[in-house]
XYZ file of C-alpha atoms in Angstrom:
180
model
C 125.152 79.764 -15.973
C 124.079 83.387 -15.673
C 124.469 85.174 -12.329
C 121.030 86.802 -12.054
C 122.394 89.444 -9.656
C 124.645 90.785 -12.425
C 122.892 93.215 -14.780
C 121.695 92.238 -18.242
C 122.526 94.809 -20.894
C 119.530 96.108 -22.810
C 120.122 95.241 -26.470
C 118.969 97.887 -28.960
C 118.441 97.760 -32.706
C 121.472 99.151 -34.501
C 120.620 102.497 -36.138
C 122.772 105.371 -37.379
C 121.242 107.738 -34.833
C 121.653 105.469 -31.792
C 125.214 104.464 -32.730
C 126.438 107.980 -33.701
C 128.265 108.629 -30.373
C 130.425 105.554 -31.074
C 131.117 105.840 -34.822
C 129.348 104.955 -38.068
C 126.792 102.321 -39.061
C 127.801 100.969 -42.469
C 124.633 100.256 -44.440
C 123.111 101.052 -47.800
C 119.749 102.348 -46.554
C 119.833 106.140 -46.636
C 123.369 106.263 -48.045
C 124.405 108.697 -50.759
C 124.706 106.745 -53.997
C 125.119 107.297 -57.721
C 125.820 105.410 -60.934
C 129.408 104.889 -62.128
C 131.161 102.829 -64.817
C 128.808 103.867 -67.588
C 125.759 103.134 -65.448
C 126.652 99.477 -64.828
C 127.547 99.944 -61.159
C 125.905 101.775 -58.283
C 128.361 103.369 -55.861
C 127.269 103.761 -52.227
C 129.632 106.542 -51.274
C 131.534 107.476 -48.100
C 129.868 105.000 -45.732
C 132.375 105.436 -42.867
C 135.237 107.663 -41.827
C 138.534 105.769 -41.669
C 140.551 107.575 -38.995
C 144.277 106.856 -38.880
C 144.776 109.327 -36.025
C 147.134 112.271 -35.806
C 150.164 109.930 -35.769
C 149.349 108.648 -39.264
C 149.898 105.021 -40.154
C 148.437 102.979 -42.968
C 145.056 101.444 -43.683
C 144.826 97.687 -43.102
C 142.181 95.495 -44.743
C 141.695 92.177 -42.923
C 139.217 89.316 -42.642
C 138.177 88.291 -39.110
C 136.388 84.945 -38.694
C 134.221 85.043 -35.557
C 133.063 81.926 -33.749
C 129.414 82.112 -32.643
C 128.753 83.123 -29.034
C 125.990 81.458 -27.054
C 123.541 83.481 -24.971
C 123.523 84.230 -22.153
C 126.991 85.680 -22.729
C 129.155 87.226 -20.029
C 130.715 90.600 -20.905
C 133.813 90.959 -18.715
C 136.107 93.254 -20.712
C 136.228 95.958 -23.356
C 138.987 97.184 -25.639
C 139.712 100.364 -27.560
C 142.011 101.510 -30.344
C 143.429 104.926 -29.373
C 145.286 105.535 -32.658
C 142.580 104.881 -35.239
C 139.081 103.724 -36.117
C 138.116 100.090 -36.734
C 135.356 99.032 -39.161
C 133.612 95.634 -39.271
C 131.728 94.774 -42.482
C 129.916 91.404 -42.406
C 130.201 89.071 -45.382
C 126.942 87.261 -44.493
C 123.555 88.485 -43.347
C 123.750 86.827 -39.937
C 122.940 89.181 -37.021
C 125.740 89.921 -34.565
C 126.029 91.901 -31.338
C 127.944 95.124 -30.662
C 128.820 96.295 -27.132
C 130.256 99.811 -26.818
C 131.019 102.667 -24.420
C 132.094 106.228 -25.276
C 135.747 107.155 -25.824
C 137.713 108.527 -22.886
C 137.866 107.130 -19.374
C 135.570 104.093 -19.287
C 132.189 104.878 -17.727
C 130.422 101.536 -17.201
C 127.092 103.363 -16.724
C 127.266 104.275 -20.427
C 127.841 100.771 -21.845
C 125.316 99.991 -24.592
C 124.555 96.879 -26.628
C 123.194 96.726 -30.178
C 122.113 93.975 -32.552
C 122.886 94.322 -36.257
C 120.291 93.276 -38.798
C 123.055 91.105 -40.259
C 123.714 93.328 -43.255
C 124.866 96.393 -41.283
C 128.509 97.012 -40.462
C 129.977 99.282 -37.803
C 132.941 101.624 -37.709
C 134.165 102.228 -34.151
C 135.490 105.773 -33.839
C 139.031 106.201 -32.524
C 139.155 105.480 -28.784
C 135.622 104.050 -28.447
C 135.456 101.136 -26.004
C 134.005 97.967 -27.534
C 133.808 94.247 -26.972
C 135.650 91.974 -29.407
C 133.589 90.440 -32.214
C 130.296 88.874 -31.020
C 129.061 86.626 -33.829
C 125.741 84.826 -33.296
C 124.294 81.563 -34.656
C 127.177 80.546 -36.971
C 130.821 81.177 -37.882
C 130.843 84.645 -39.447
C 133.428 86.429 -41.581
C 133.944 90.201 -41.529
C 136.118 92.518 -43.568
C 137.883 94.679 -40.986
C 139.452 98.013 -41.907
C 141.710 99.529 -39.285
C 145.030 101.239 -38.646
C 148.465 99.688 -39.013
C 151.760 101.296 -38.150
C 153.881 102.298 -35.193
C 152.487 102.809 -31.724
C 150.358 100.865 -29.246
C 146.839 100.692 -30.684
C 144.906 98.286 -28.452
C 144.024 98.841 -24.809
C 142.084 96.123 -22.968
C 140.285 96.713 -19.685
C 138.594 94.211 -17.386
C 135.220 95.503 -16.228
C 134.678 95.996 -12.472
C 131.572 93.785 -12.685
C 130.050 91.359 -15.166
C 127.293 92.324 -17.604
C 125.147 89.825 -19.465
C 123.798 89.611 -22.975
C 120.637 87.501 -22.812
C 118.302 85.827 -25.263
C 115.373 87.755 -23.740
C 117.055 91.118 -24.454
C 118.034 89.997 -27.959
C 114.476 88.904 -28.684
C 113.099 92.233 -27.422
C 115.514 94.179 -29.653
C 114.459 92.094 -32.643
C 110.783 92.761 -31.941
C 109.934 89.510 -30.175
C 108.302 89.777 -26.738
C 110.359 88.793 -23.711
C 109.463 85.446 -22.168
C 107.640 85.707 -18.836
């Protein structure tokens, strides 16, 4: 049950411009593209910057299978990867939620929430605070590209207060009016 005294995070549509302080939106719309392989394939080029950090490391390609979260959902913690970026590319067109805060010392006043159109991926820049995978509606698989190698690359932090992701905010972000 949702504690109505705790704030609900406004959920925004995921766009390149809105998400730019946190990394890259991985989508085909507006991407640089050109024909390759004798014109039989269209290449959508350089969709995200894979950052392995100044310490180096290697690129990992993984599949994460996210269990669907039910709304209202309680956001109690965030994590970050200080040594490299982390990209999530959905393998279905099911919308999912993204909760982020800028890199550096966590400023809870700057936490933002986004909803993907289902086709969009995200690439969290090195050090950006984010919530673990927030699949909606059904089990969802994602290709995840991140850094492997030596060094501690995952910091988790419990938030000083709870924030909520609500169906009303999700509906508003998706263009449906909030219920009265």
